[in-house]
Coordinates of C-alpha atoms and ligand atoms in Angstrom, one line a residue:
X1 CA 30.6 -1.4 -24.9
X2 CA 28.1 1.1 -26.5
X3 CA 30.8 4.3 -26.5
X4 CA 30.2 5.0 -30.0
X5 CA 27.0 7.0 -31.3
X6 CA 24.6 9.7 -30.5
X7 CA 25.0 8.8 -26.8
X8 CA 28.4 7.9 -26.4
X9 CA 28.7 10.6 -23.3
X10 CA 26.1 9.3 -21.4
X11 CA 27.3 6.0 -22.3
X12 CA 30.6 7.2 -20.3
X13 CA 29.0 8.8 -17.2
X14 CA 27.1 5.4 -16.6
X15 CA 30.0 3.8 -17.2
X16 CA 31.8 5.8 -14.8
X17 CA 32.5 6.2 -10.6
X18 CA 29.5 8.4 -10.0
X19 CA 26.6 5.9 -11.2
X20 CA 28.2 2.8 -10.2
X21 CA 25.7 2.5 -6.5
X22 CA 22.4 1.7 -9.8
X23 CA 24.6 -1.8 -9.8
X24 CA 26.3 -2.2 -6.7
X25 CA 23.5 -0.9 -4.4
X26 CA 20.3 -2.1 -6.5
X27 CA 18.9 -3.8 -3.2
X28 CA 18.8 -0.4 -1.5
X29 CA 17.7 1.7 -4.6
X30 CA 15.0 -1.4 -5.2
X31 CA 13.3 -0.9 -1.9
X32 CA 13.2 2.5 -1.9
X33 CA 11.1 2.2 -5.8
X34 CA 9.0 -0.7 -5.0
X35 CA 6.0 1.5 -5.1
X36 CA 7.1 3.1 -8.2
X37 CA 7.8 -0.5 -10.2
X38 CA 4.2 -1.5 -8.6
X39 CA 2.7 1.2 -10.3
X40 CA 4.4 0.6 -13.7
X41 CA 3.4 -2.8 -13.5
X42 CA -0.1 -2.0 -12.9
X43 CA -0.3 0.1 -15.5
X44 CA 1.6 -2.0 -17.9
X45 CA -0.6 -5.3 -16.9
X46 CA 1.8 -7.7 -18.9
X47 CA -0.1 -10.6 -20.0
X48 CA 1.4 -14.0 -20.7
X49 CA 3.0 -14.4 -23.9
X50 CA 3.3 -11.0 -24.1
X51 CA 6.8 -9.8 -25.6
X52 CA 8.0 -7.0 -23.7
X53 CA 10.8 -4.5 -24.3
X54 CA 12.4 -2.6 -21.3
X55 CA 14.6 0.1 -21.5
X56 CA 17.6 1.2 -19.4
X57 CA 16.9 -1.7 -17.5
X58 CA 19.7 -1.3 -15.0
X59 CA 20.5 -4.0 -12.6
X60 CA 17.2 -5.7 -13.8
X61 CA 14.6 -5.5 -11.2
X62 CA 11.8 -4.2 -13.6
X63 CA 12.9 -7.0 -16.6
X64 CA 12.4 -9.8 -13.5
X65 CA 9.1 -8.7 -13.0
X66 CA 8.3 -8.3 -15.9
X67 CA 9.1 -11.4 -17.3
X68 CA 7.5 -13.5 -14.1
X69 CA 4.1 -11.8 -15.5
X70 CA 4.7 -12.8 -19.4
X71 CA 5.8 -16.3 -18.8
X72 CA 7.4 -18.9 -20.1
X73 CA 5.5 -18.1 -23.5
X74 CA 7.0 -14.7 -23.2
X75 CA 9.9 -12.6 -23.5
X76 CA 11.1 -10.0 -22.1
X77 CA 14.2 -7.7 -23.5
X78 CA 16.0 -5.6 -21.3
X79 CA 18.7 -2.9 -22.6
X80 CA 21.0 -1.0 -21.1
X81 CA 24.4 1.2 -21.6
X82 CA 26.0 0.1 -18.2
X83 CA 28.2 -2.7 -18.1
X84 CA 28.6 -3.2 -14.9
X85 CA 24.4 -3.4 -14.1
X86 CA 24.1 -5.5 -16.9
X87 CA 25.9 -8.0 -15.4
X88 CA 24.2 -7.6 -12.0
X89 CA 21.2 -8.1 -14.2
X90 CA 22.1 -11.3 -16.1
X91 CA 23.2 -13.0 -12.5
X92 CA 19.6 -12.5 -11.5
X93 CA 18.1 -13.9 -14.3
X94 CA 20.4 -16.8 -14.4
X95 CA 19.5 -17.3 -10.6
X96 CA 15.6 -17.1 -10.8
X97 CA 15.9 -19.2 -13.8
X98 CA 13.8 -16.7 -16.0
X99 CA 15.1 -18.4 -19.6
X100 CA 12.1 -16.1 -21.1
X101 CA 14.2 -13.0 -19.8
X102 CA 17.3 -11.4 -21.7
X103 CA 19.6 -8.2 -21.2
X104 CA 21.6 -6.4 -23.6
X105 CA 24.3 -3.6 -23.0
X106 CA 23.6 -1.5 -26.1
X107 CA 22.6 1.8 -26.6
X108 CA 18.5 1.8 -26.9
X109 CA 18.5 4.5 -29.4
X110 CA 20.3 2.7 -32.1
X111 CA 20.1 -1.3 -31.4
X112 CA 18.6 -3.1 -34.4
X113 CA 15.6 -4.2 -32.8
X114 CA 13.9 -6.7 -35.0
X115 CA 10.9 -4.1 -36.2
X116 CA 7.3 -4.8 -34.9
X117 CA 8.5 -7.6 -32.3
X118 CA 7.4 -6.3 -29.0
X119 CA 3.5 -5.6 -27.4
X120 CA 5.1 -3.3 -24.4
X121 CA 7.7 -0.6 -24.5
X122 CA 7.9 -0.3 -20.5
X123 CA 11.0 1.9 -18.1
X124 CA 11.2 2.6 -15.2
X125 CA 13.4 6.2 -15.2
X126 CA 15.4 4.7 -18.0
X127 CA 14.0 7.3 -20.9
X128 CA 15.2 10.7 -19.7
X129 CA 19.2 10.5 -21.0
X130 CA 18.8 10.3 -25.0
X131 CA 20.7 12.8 -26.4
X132 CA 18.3 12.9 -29.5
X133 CA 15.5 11.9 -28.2
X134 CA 13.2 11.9 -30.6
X135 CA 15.2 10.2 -33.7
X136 CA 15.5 7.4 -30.0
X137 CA 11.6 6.8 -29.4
X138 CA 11.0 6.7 -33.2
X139 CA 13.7 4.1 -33.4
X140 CA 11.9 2.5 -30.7
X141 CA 8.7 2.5 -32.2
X142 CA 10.0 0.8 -35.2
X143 CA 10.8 -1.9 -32.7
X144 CA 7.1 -2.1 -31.3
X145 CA 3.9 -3.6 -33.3
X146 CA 1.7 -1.5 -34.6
X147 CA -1.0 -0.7 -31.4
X148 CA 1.7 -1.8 -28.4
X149 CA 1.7 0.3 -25.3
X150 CA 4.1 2.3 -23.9
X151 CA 4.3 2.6 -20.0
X152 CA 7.4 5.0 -18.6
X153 CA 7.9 6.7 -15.6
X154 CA 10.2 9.9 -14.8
X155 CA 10.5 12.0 -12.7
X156 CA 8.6 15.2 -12.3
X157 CA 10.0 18.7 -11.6
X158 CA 13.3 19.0 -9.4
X159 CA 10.9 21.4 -6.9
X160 CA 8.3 18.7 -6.3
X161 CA 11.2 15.7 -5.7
X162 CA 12.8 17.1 -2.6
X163 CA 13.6 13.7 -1.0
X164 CA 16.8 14.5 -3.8
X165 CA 16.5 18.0 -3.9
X166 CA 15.9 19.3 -1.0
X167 CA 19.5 16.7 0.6
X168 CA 21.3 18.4 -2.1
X169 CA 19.9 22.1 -1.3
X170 CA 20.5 21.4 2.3
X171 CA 24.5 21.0 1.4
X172 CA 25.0 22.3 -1.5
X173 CA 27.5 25.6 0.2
X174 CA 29.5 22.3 1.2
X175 CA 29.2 20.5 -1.8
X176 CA 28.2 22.1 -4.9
X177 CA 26.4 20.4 -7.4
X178 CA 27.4 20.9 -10.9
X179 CA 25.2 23.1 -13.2
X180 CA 21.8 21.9 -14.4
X181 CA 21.5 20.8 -17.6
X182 CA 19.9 22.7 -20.0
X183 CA 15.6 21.7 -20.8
X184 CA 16.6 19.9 -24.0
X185 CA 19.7 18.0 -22.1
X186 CA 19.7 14.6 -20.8
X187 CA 19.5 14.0 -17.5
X188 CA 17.4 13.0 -14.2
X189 CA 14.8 15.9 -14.8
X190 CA 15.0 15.8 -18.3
X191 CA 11.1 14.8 -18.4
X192 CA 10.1 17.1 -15.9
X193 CA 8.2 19.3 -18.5
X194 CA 4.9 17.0 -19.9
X195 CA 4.7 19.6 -22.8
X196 CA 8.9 18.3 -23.9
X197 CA 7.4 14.6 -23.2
X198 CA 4.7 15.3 -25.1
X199 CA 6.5 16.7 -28.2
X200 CA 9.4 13.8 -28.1
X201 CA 6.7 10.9 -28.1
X202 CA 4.2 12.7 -31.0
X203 CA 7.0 13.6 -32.7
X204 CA 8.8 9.9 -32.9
X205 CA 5.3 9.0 -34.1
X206 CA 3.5 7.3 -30.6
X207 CA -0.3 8.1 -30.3
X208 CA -2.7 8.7 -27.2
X209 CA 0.6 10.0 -25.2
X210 CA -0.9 10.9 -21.8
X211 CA 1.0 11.6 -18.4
X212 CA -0.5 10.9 -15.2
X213 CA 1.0 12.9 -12.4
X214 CA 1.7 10.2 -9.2
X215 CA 3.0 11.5 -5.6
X216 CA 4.3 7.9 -4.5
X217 CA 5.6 7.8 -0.8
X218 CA 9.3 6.6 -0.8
X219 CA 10.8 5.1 2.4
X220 CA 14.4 6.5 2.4
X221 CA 15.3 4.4 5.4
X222 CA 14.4 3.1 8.7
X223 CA 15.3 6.5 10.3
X224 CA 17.3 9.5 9.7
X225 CA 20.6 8.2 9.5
X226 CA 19.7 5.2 6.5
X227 CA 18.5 7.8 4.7
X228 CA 20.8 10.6 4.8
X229 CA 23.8 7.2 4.2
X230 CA 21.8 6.5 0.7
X231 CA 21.6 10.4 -0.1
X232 CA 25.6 9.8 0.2
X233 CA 25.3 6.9 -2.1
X234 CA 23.3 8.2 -4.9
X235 CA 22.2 11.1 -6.6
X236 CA 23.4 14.6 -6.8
X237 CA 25.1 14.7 -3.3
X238 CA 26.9 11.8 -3.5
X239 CA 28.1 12.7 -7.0
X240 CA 29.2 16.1 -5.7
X241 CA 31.2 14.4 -2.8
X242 CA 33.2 12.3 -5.3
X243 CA 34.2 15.2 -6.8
X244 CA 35.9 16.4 -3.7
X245 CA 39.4 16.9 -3.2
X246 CA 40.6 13.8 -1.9
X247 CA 42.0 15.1 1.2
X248 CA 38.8 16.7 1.6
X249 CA 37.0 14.4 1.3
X250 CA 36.5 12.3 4.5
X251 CA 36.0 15.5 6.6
X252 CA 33.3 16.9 4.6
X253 CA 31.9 13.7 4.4
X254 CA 31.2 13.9 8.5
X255 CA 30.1 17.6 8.4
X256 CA 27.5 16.6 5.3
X257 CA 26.4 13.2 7.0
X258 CA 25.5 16.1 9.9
X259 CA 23.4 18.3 7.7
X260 CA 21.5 15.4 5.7
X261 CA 20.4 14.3 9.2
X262 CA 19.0 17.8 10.3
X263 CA 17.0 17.3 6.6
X264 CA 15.9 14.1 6.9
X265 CA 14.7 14.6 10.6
X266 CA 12.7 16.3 9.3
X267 CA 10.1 14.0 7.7
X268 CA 10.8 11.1 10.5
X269 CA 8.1 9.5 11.8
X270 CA 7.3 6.2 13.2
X271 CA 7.9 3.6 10.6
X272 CA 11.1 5.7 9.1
X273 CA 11.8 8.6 7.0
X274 CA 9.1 8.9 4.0
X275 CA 9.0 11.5 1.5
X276 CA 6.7 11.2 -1.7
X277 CA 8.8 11.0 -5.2
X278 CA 6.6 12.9 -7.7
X279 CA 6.9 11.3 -10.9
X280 CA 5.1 11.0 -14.1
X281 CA 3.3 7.8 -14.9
X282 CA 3.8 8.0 -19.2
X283 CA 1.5 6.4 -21.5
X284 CA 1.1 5.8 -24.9
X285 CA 1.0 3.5 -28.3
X286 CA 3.0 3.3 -31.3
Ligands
LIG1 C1 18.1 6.1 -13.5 S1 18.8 4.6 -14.0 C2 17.4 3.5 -13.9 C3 17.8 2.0 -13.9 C4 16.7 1.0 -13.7 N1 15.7 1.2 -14.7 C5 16.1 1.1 -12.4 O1 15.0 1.7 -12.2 O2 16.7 0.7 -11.4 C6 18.9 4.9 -15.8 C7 19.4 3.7 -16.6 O3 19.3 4.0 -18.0 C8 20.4 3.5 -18.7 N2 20.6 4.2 -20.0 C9 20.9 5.6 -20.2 N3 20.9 5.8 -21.5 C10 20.7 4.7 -22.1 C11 20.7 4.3 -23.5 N4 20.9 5.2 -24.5 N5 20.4 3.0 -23.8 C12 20.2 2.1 -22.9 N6 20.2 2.4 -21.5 C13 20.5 3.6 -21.2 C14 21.6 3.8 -17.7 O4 22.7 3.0 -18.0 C15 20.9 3.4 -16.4 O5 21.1 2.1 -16.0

């Protein structure tokens, strides 16, 4: 278990109760960030043989890919600090039968990488939670040949990503959230600001860093009611529930199911609730 190091507290929050649903809900979490991985991908375009390194890999949807597009004469190296997606991730593997695909639970920011061995540093919101992050992507880098690309994505300002924001706004006199972090914390919105992304990628060393603004339409469920039930699953209003009293809990849970509707209503239309993510498509080379 990677509790030791630099980022041994964020190693205990995805270790912990609140971001369990990234493992035990990936099938939801996945269809909602298809278009999102699609992108990625495009912009990665893997080629066969290709050695790939993904980071914070989760329950390994993005290493699966991945490593379907390298090959058999590829690899692909996913990493992650949660135990428990790990495993969802290794099951996968084993069951596609991906032998050129691999997940580790280790910190990303300290592994010993073998230096030079990979062609694509690729993520897929797994980048945002170093708590030294540039002394993490130069460490990275190190792992990368010289010339490899980098494709990331994150997520834009908290403003522009109200299919989170705006469920947690809608609530939050029922269920506060806890303080934001601080701009040079880790966290969901810790790349929000290009000029920060810009600064931790030069200054780790990475050339031609560029970000691409994307608005990519998410469908948060079939109607009003899936959606408001995965805003109770994951993200900032379901981590503000399980902080509830437990007696509490079950009540408020009816009276916030009630106000996420009224939200979510809102941008229901014939083929479900759809609400664009705004994200940052992140590019670069070591
Ligand atoms: C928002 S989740 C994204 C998971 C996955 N990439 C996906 O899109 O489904 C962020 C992931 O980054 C991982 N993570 C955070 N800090 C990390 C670190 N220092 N090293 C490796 N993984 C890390 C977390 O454990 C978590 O699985």
């Amino acid at each position: 278990m990677p509790g030791e190091g630099p980022n041994a507290p964020q190693a205990a929050y995805w270790n912990g109760p609140s971001t369990r649903a990234w493992a035990r809900e990936h099938e939801r979490i996945d269809a909602r960030f298809a278009p999102i991985l699609d992108r990625l991908l495009a912009r990665a375009a893997a080629q066969p043989g290709e050695r790939v390194l993904d980071i914070g890999c989760g329950s390994g949807t993005s290493t699966i890919a991945l490593a379907e597009r390298v090959g058999p004469a590829g690899r692909v190296l996913g990493i992650d600090i949660a135990a428990e997606s790990v495993e969802v991730a290794r099951r996968r593997i084993d069951a596609a039968g991906l032998a050129q695909a691999e997940v580790l639970l280790a910190d990303a920011a300290t592994h010993p990488f073998p230096p030079g061995g990979f062609d694509l540093l690729a993520s897929r919101f797994g980048v945002m939670f170093f708590l030294q992050p540039i002394a993490a992507f130069a460490h990275l880098r190190a792992a990368l040949r010289p010339g490899a690309r980098v494709v990331l994505t994150a997520f834009r300002s908290p403003a522009e990503n109200r299919w989170t924001t705006g469920a947690a706004a809608a609530v939050r006199d029922l269920v506060p959230p806890p303080p934001p972090p601080g701009p040079e914390e880790p966290g969901q919105f810790a790349f929000a600001d290009p000029a920060r992304v810009e600064r931790i990628l030069r200054g780790a060393g990475f050339a031609e860093v560029a970000l691409a603004p994307e608005d990519v339409p998410m469908r948060l469920g079939a109607d009003a009611a899936e959606a408001a039930a995965f805003a109770m699953t994951l993200g900032q209003v379901s981590r503000a529930l399980q902080d509830a009293p437990d007696g509490a809990r079950e009540g408020l849970r009816e009276v916030v199911r009630d106000r996420l509707l009224d939200f979510y209503r809102a941008a229901e239309g014939p083929a479900g609730v759809t609400m664009p993510a705004a994200i940052w498509l992140v590019t670069a080379r070591a």
